[in-house]
Amino acid sequence: MLHRHVGQDSLNASMLARVGLRFPKGVRTFAKLPSTKEEWKKILTTPAPNAPPARGSKYAGMTVNAAYHLKALDPVRNDFKYLGKVFKDPRTLEAVKNGQGTTNDFVNDMNVMFQASQASKAELAKLEGKEKAAVVKALGKYPALNPLSASLLGSFKDEGVVEEIPAIAEEVQKLIGKVLKEVNVEIVGAAPLTDKQKAQILSVIQKYVDSDSKLLLSEKTDTSLIAGFQLLIEDRFVDLSAKKSLDTLMSKIPA
């Protein structure tokens, strides 16, 4: 992976020199874009509420800061979910490495890929073999990357950190979840739980988190638990299964 270490001041100056320059035609709109470097610096460096400092990448933190202040958390989250996935593909990285175009060409190509990801297989099949202009026109009906995402993507290209986009994207997802006060709750039951049972469990959990937190529930089934369930609340694990009780009992019986 390609790493480029720069100080905070250098990073700010570098990104400020690039943001606001590449907003593709037809992009989704959101809060008014900053018009000066001072305004850009403010939204990039003023921490979003509830978000802890970025652990792995300053780029992730600055992305979330800007997304919050531009009221673009949801579209940026959606964009970076896509970007994180597509840049895990070695073919994408190879194409970027061998590309001869400008940064604007790179951003525009990524926008076309993003739009193509929203089209059906049948529609894409009809576009095979057609001129690029015709393909771009046909896909223009689909939303492009958010202006902020497109601008930052160009900055990542200029900074030489494209290979780090999957890691940046993963951290962006986590930080946005913190800003939105989302709490991930995973229930693993010995058998599928009823809606009433899940509601009762969530009502108990809600008492131990901030009242305005949003609980995001996912559910799995593991018959080896025998009965009961296990809870994973962010990084906290609670085991209320019969298997746990049985294992504890068996550990106390002399061999």
mmCIF file of C-alpha atoms in Angstrom:
data_model
loop_
_atom_site.group_PDB
_atom_site.id
_atom_site.type_symbol
_atom_site.label_atom_id
_atom_site.label_comp_id
_atom_site.label_asym_id
_atom_site.label_seq_id
_atom_site.Cartn_x
_atom_site.Cartn_y
_atom_site.Cartn_z
ATOM 1 C CA MET A 1 0.000 0.000 0.000
ATOM 2 C CA LEU A 2 1.218 3.464 -0.841
ATOM 3 C CA HIS A 3 1.678 5.750 2.150
ATOM 4 C CA ARG A 4 2.306 9.454 2.127
ATOM 5 C CA HIS A 5 2.874 11.064 5.507
ATOM 6 C CA VAL A 6 2.212 14.776 5.756
ATOM 7 C CA GLY A 7 1.692 17.143 8.665
ATOM 8 C CA GLN A 8 -1.728 18.589 9.506
ATOM 9 C CA ASP A 9 -0.871 22.031 8.118
ATOM 10 C CA SER A 10 0.531 20.520 4.925
ATOM 11 C CA LEU A 11 -2.483 18.261 4.593
ATOM 12 C CA ASN A 12 -4.895 21.140 5.025
ATOM 13 C CA ALA A 13 -3.093 23.268 2.461
ATOM 14 C CA SER A 14 -2.910 20.401 0.012
ATOM 15 C CA MET A 15 -6.598 19.562 0.202
ATOM 16 C CA LEU A 16 -7.639 23.212 0.230
ATOM 17 C CA ALA A 17 -5.777 23.699 -3.027
ATOM 18 C CA ARG A 18 -7.832 20.979 -4.661
ATOM 19 C CA VAL A 19 -11.339 20.916 -3.171
ATOM 20 C CA GLY A 20 -14.053 22.803 -4.937
ATOM 21 C CA LEU A 21 -12.517 22.263 -8.355
ATOM 22 C CA ARG A 22 -14.252 19.156 -9.674
ATOM 23 C CA PHE A 23 -18.032 19.012 -9.424
ATOM 24 C CA PRO A 24 -19.391 16.915 -12.292
ATOM 25 C CA LYS A 25 -22.454 18.009 -14.184
ATOM 26 C CA GLY A 26 -25.640 16.523 -12.783
ATOM 27 C CA VAL A 27 -24.371 15.841 -9.257
ATOM 28 C CA ARG A 28 -26.700 15.777 -6.281
ATOM 29 C CA THR A 29 -27.048 19.097 -4.511
ATOM 30 C CA PHE A 30 -26.792 19.821 -0.798
ATOM 31 C CA ALA A 31 -25.874 22.809 1.398
ATOM 32 C CA LYS A 32 -24.156 25.689 -0.385
ATOM 33 C CA LEU A 33 -20.515 24.979 -1.110
ATOM 34 C CA PRO A 34 -17.813 27.131 0.460
ATOM 35 C CA SER A 35 -16.504 29.793 -1.871
ATOM 36 C CA THR A 36 -13.183 30.599 -0.167
ATOM 37 C CA LYS A 37 -10.217 28.641 1.160
ATOM 38 C CA GLU A 38 -10.968 29.962 4.631
ATOM 39 C CA GLU A 39 -14.470 28.498 4.506
ATOM 40 C CA TRP A 40 -13.136 25.188 3.209
ATOM 41 C CA LYS A 41 -10.553 25.073 5.977
ATOM 42 C CA LYS A 42 -13.270 25.640 8.552
ATOM 43 C CA ILE A 43 -15.494 22.770 7.415
ATOM 44 C CA LEU A 44 -12.572 20.386 6.908
ATOM 45 C CA THR A 45 -10.965 20.981 10.298
ATOM 46 C CA THR A 46 -13.875 21.815 12.626
ATOM 47 C CA PRO A 47 -14.718 18.494 14.316
ATOM 48 C CA ALA A 48 -18.183 17.052 13.770
ATOM 49 C CA PRO A 49 -20.042 16.455 17.066
ATOM 50 C CA ASN A 50 -19.785 13.054 18.754
ATOM 51 C CA ALA A 51 -17.070 11.829 16.393
ATOM 52 C CA PRO A 52 -13.847 10.663 18.063
ATOM 53 C CA PRO A 53 -10.543 11.593 16.420
ATOM 54 C CA ALA A 54 -9.859 9.519 13.319
ATOM 55 C CA ARG A 55 -7.578 6.646 14.326
ATOM 56 C CA GLY A 56 -6.150 5.572 11.014
ATOM 57 C CA SER A 57 -6.511 8.438 8.565
ATOM 58 C CA LYS A 58 -6.708 12.203 8.756
ATOM 59 C CA TYR A 59 -8.487 12.051 5.415
ATOM 60 C CA ALA A 60 -11.388 10.153 6.973
ATOM 61 C CA GLY A 61 -11.770 12.698 9.756
ATOM 62 C CA MET A 62 -11.691 15.646 7.392
ATOM 63 C CA THR A 63 -14.182 13.947 5.087
ATOM 64 C CA VAL A 64 -16.674 13.451 7.911
ATOM 65 C CA ASN A 65 -16.136 16.977 9.239
ATOM 66 C CA ALA A 66 -16.924 18.474 5.839
ATOM 67 C CA ALA A 67 -19.865 16.134 5.251
ATOM 68 C CA TYR A 68 -21.411 17.139 8.561
ATOM 69 C CA HIS A 69 -21.030 20.880 8.015
ATOM 70 C CA LEU A 70 -22.362 20.616 4.444
ATOM 71 C CA LYS A 71 -25.315 18.484 5.609
ATOM 72 C CA ALA A 72 -24.164 15.664 3.359
ATOM 73 C CA LEU A 73 -23.592 12.794 5.793
ATOM 74 C CA ASP A 74 -26.035 10.390 4.133
ATOM 75 C CA PRO A 75 -24.910 10.849 0.505
ATOM 76 C CA VAL A 76 -21.223 10.845 1.460
ATOM 77 C CA ARG A 77 -21.743 7.672 3.490
ATOM 78 C CA ASN A 78 -23.397 6.058 0.484
ATOM 79 C CA ASP A 79 -20.651 7.230 -1.884
ATOM 80 C CA PHE A 80 -17.816 5.995 0.309
ATOM 81 C CA LYS A 81 -19.499 2.644 0.799
ATOM 82 C CA TYR A 82 -19.282 2.243 -2.980
ATOM 83 C CA LEU A 83 -15.762 3.685 -3.268
ATOM 84 C CA GLY A 84 -14.438 1.440 -0.500
ATOM 85 C CA LYS A 85 -15.734 -1.604 -2.333
ATOM 86 C CA VAL A 86 -14.618 -0.680 -5.848
ATOM 87 C CA PHE A 87 -11.079 0.285 -4.784
ATOM 88 C CA LYS A 88 -10.579 -3.097 -3.137
ATOM 89 C CA ASP A 89 -10.614 -4.512 -6.649
ATOM 90 C CA PRO A 90 -7.017 -4.759 -7.959
ATOM 91 C CA ARG A 91 -8.330 -4.067 -11.468
ATOM 92 C CA THR A 92 -9.510 -0.614 -10.382
ATOM 93 C CA LEU A 93 -6.135 0.228 -8.858
ATOM 94 C CA GLU A 94 -4.322 -1.054 -11.928
ATOM 95 C CA ALA A 95 -6.510 1.086 -14.189
ATOM 96 C CA VAL A 96 -5.799 4.170 -12.075
ATOM 97 C CA LYS A 97 -2.076 3.428 -12.043
ATOM 98 C CA ASN A 98 -1.943 3.053 -15.822
ATOM 99 C CA GLY A 99 -4.317 5.918 -16.587
ATOM 100 C CA GLN A 100 -2.945 8.746 -18.713
ATOM 101 C CA GLY A 101 -5.703 11.281 -18.114
ATOM 102 C CA THR A 102 -5.982 14.198 -15.719
ATOM 103 C CA THR A 103 -7.413 14.131 -12.229
ATOM 104 C CA ASN A 104 -10.661 15.504 -13.634
ATOM 105 C CA ASP A 105 -10.750 12.603 -16.109
ATOM 106 C CA PHE A 106 -10.263 10.203 -13.203
ATOM 107 C CA VAL A 107 -13.121 11.742 -11.205
ATOM 108 C CA ASN A 108 -15.419 11.786 -14.218
ATOM 109 C CA ASP A 109 -14.639 8.131 -14.962
ATOM 110 C CA MET A 110 -15.399 7.202 -11.356
ATOM 111 C CA ASN A 111 -18.704 9.033 -11.631
ATOM 112 C CA VAL A 112 -19.613 7.007 -14.713
ATOM 113 C CA MET A 113 -18.696 3.800 -12.862
ATOM 114 C CA PHE A 114 -20.841 4.888 -9.915
ATOM 115 C CA GLN A 115 -23.776 5.588 -12.198
ATOM 116 C CA ALA A 116 -23.260 2.270 -13.983
ATOM 117 C CA SER A 117 -23.447 0.470 -10.635
ATOM 118 C CA GLN A 118 -27.041 1.680 -10.351
ATOM 119 C CA ALA A 119 -28.102 0.394 -13.781
ATOM 120 C CA SER A 120 -29.546 -3.058 -14.424
ATOM 121 C CA LYS A 121 -27.514 -5.815 -16.060
ATOM 122 C CA ALA A 122 -29.852 -5.701 -19.034
ATOM 123 C CA GLU A 123 -29.314 -1.977 -19.493
ATOM 124 C CA LEU A 124 -25.541 -2.321 -19.231
ATOM 125 C CA ALA A 125 -25.618 -5.126 -21.789
ATOM 126 C CA LYS A 126 -27.298 -2.785 -24.272
ATOM 127 C CA LEU A 127 -24.537 -0.229 -23.756
ATOM 128 C CA GLU A 128 -21.700 -2.619 -24.545
ATOM 129 C CA GLY A 129 -19.742 -1.581 -27.620
ATOM 130 C CA LYS A 130 -21.209 1.917 -27.749
ATOM 131 C CA GLU A 131 -19.147 5.111 -27.853
ATOM 132 C CA LYS A 132 -18.185 6.550 -24.491
ATOM 133 C CA ALA A 133 -20.240 9.701 -25.086
ATOM 134 C CA ALA A 134 -23.349 7.598 -25.681
ATOM 135 C CA VAL A 135 -22.709 5.570 -22.538
ATOM 136 C CA VAL A 136 -22.213 8.696 -20.425
ATOM 137 C CA LYS A 137 -25.418 10.189 -21.791
ATOM 138 C CA ALA A 138 -27.432 7.033 -21.141
ATOM 139 C CA LEU A 139 -26.168 6.746 -17.575
ATOM 140 C CA GLY A 140 -26.711 10.437 -16.884
ATOM 141 C CA LYS A 141 -30.176 9.718 -15.505
ATOM 142 C CA TYR A 142 -28.607 8.112 -12.443
ATOM 143 C CA PRO A 143 -27.230 10.147 -9.494
ATOM 144 C CA ALA A 144 -23.514 10.880 -9.662
ATOM 145 C CA LEU A 145 -21.187 11.088 -6.690
ATOM 146 C CA ASN A 146 -21.968 13.875 -4.257
ATOM 147 C CA PRO A 147 -19.945 17.043 -5.047
ATOM 148 C CA LEU A 148 -17.976 16.713 -1.819
ATOM 149 C CA SER A 149 -17.183 13.047 -2.473
ATOM 150 C CA ALA A 150 -16.085 13.838 -6.030
ATOM 151 C CA SER A 151 -13.865 16.686 -4.890
ATOM 152 C CA LEU A 152 -12.210 14.667 -2.140
ATOM 153 C CA LEU A 153 -11.737 11.727 -4.505
ATOM 154 C CA GLY A 154 -9.733 14.003 -6.774
ATOM 155 C CA SER A 155 -7.699 15.127 -3.787
ATOM 156 C CA PHE A 156 -6.927 11.523 -2.872
ATOM 157 C CA LYS A 157 -5.703 10.976 -6.434
ATOM 158 C CA ASP A 158 -3.472 14.043 -6.329
ATOM 159 C CA GLU A 159 -2.139 13.089 -2.895
ATOM 160 C CA GLY A 160 -1.223 9.576 -4.057
ATOM 161 C CA VAL A 161 -3.418 7.805 -1.508
ATOM 162 C CA VAL A 162 -5.900 6.095 -3.840
ATOM 163 C CA GLU A 163 -4.763 2.691 -2.550
ATOM 164 C CA GLU A 164 -5.798 3.776 0.933
ATOM 165 C CA ILE A 165 -9.395 4.540 -0.069
ATOM 166 C CA PRO A 166 -10.811 1.220 1.261
ATOM 167 C CA ALA A 167 -9.361 1.969 4.715
ATOM 168 C CA ILE A 168 -10.461 5.613 4.523
ATOM 169 C CA ALA A 169 -13.963 4.546 3.485
ATOM 170 C CA GLU A 170 -14.251 2.046 6.329
ATOM 171 C CA GLU A 171 -13.284 4.682 8.877
ATOM 172 C CA VAL A 172 -15.663 7.211 7.307
ATOM 173 C CA GLN A 173 -18.523 4.743 7.877
ATOM 174 C CA LYS A 174 -17.605 4.326 11.537
ATOM 175 C CA LEU A 175 -17.166 8.041 12.181
ATOM 176 C CA ILE A 176 -20.478 8.936 10.537
ATOM 177 C CA GLY A 177 -22.152 6.322 12.723
ATOM 178 C CA LYS A 178 -20.715 8.069 15.786
ATOM 179 C CA VAL A 179 -21.846 11.491 14.566
ATOM 180 C CA LEU A 180 -25.374 10.160 14.044
ATOM 181 C CA LYS A 181 -25.213 8.440 17.464
ATOM 182 C CA GLU A 182 -25.888 5.018 16.018
ATOM 183 C CA VAL A 183 -25.434 1.984 18.262
ATOM 184 C CA ASN A 184 -24.991 -1.361 16.523
ATOM 185 C CA VAL A 185 -26.734 -4.221 18.303
ATOM 186 C CA GLU A 186 -26.302 -7.821 17.157
ATOM 187 C CA ILE A 187 -28.502 -10.533 18.661
ATOM 188 C CA VAL A 188 -27.455 -14.149 18.220
ATOM 189 C CA GLY A 189 -30.265 -16.433 19.336
ATOM 190 C CA ALA A 190 -30.607 -20.182 19.645
ATOM 191 C CA ALA A 191 -33.778 -19.730 17.593
ATOM 192 C CA PRO A 192 -35.260 -16.750 15.735
ATOM 193 C CA LEU A 193 -36.706 -14.213 18.171
ATOM 194 C CA THR A 194 -40.190 -12.803 17.828
ATOM 195 C CA ASP A 195 -40.700 -9.094 17.180
ATOM 196 C CA LYS A 196 -41.977 -8.730 20.740
ATOM 197 C CA GLN A 197 -38.858 -10.356 22.179
ATOM 198 C CA LYS A 198 -36.573 -8.136 20.098
ATOM 199 C CA ALA A 199 -38.522 -5.028 21.140
ATOM 200 C CA GLN A 200 -38.178 -6.001 24.804
ATOM 201 C CA ILE A 201 -34.429 -6.500 24.463
ATOM 202 C CA LEU A 202 -33.986 -3.167 22.681
ATOM 203 C CA SER A 203 -36.071 -1.344 25.276
ATOM 204 C CA VAL A 204 -33.683 -2.585 27.975
ATOM 205 C CA ILE A 205 -30.602 -1.602 25.964
ATOM 206 C CA GLN A 206 -32.044 1.865 25.288
ATOM 207 C CA LYS A 207 -31.927 2.572 29.038
ATOM 208 C CA TYR A 208 -28.135 2.273 28.998
ATOM 209 C CA VAL A 209 -27.384 4.532 26.029
ATOM 210 C CA ASP A 210 -28.141 8.169 25.307
ATOM 211 C CA SER A 211 -31.857 8.777 24.874
ATOM 212 C CA ASP A 212 -31.330 10.129 21.350
ATOM 213 C CA SER A 213 -29.171 7.190 20.236
ATOM 214 C CA LYS A 214 -30.406 5.127 17.300
ATOM 215 C CA LEU A 215 -30.229 1.376 17.821
ATOM 216 C CA LEU A 216 -29.379 -0.564 14.639
ATOM 217 C CA LEU A 217 -30.398 -4.195 15.053
ATOM 218 C CA SER A 218 -29.030 -7.228 13.230
ATOM 219 C CA GLU A 219 -29.959 -10.808 14.045
ATOM 220 C CA LYS A 220 -28.345 -14.226 13.620
ATOM 221 C CA THR A 221 -29.285 -17.751 14.664
ATOM 222 C CA ASP A 222 -26.887 -20.246 16.256
ATOM 223 C CA THR A 223 -28.526 -23.501 17.374
ATOM 224 C CA SER A 224 -25.401 -24.476 19.345
ATOM 225 C CA LEU A 225 -26.449 -21.948 21.995
ATOM 226 C CA ILE A 226 -29.207 -24.448 23.015
ATOM 227 C CA ALA A 227 -31.438 -21.670 24.367
ATOM 228 C CA GLY A 228 -31.261 -17.963 25.160
ATOM 229 C CA PHE A 229 -29.163 -15.477 23.215
ATOM 230 C CA GLN A 230 -25.950 -13.471 23.010
ATOM 231 C CA LEU A 231 -25.700 -9.706 22.573
ATOM 232 C CA LEU A 232 -22.964 -7.682 20.937
ATOM 233 C CA ILE A 233 -23.523 -3.982 21.632
ATOM 234 C CA GLU A 234 -20.787 -2.149 19.725
ATOM 235 C CA ASP A 235 -17.739 -3.718 21.414
ATOM 236 C CA ARG A 236 -19.551 -5.033 24.508
ATOM 237 C CA PHE A 237 -20.428 -8.738 24.647
ATOM 238 C CA VAL A 238 -23.161 -10.236 26.843
ATOM 239 C CA ASP A 239 -23.782 -13.993 26.876
ATOM 240 C CA LEU A 240 -27.218 -15.055 28.148
ATOM 241 C CA SER A 241 -27.299 -18.430 26.426
ATOM 242 C CA ALA A 242 -27.941 -21.867 27.925
ATOM 243 C CA LYS A 243 -24.644 -23.001 26.411
ATOM 244 C CA LYS A 244 -22.811 -20.444 28.532
ATOM 245 C CA SER A 245 -24.536 -21.709 31.668
ATOM 246 C CA LEU A 246 -23.794 -25.315 30.719
ATOM 247 C CA ASP A 247 -20.144 -24.563 29.991
ATOM 248 C CA THR A 248 -19.820 -22.800 33.359
ATOM 249 C CA LEU A 249 -21.403 -25.752 35.153
ATOM 250 C CA MET A 250 -19.222 -28.297 33.366
ATOM 251 C CA SER A 251 -16.071 -26.344 34.235
ATOM 252 C CA LYS A 252 -16.854 -26.844 37.926
ATOM 253 C CA ILE A 253 -17.213 -30.625 37.675
ATOM 254 C CA PRO A 254 -13.949 -32.428 38.499
ATOM 255 C CA ALA A 255 -12.505 -34.369 35.579
#
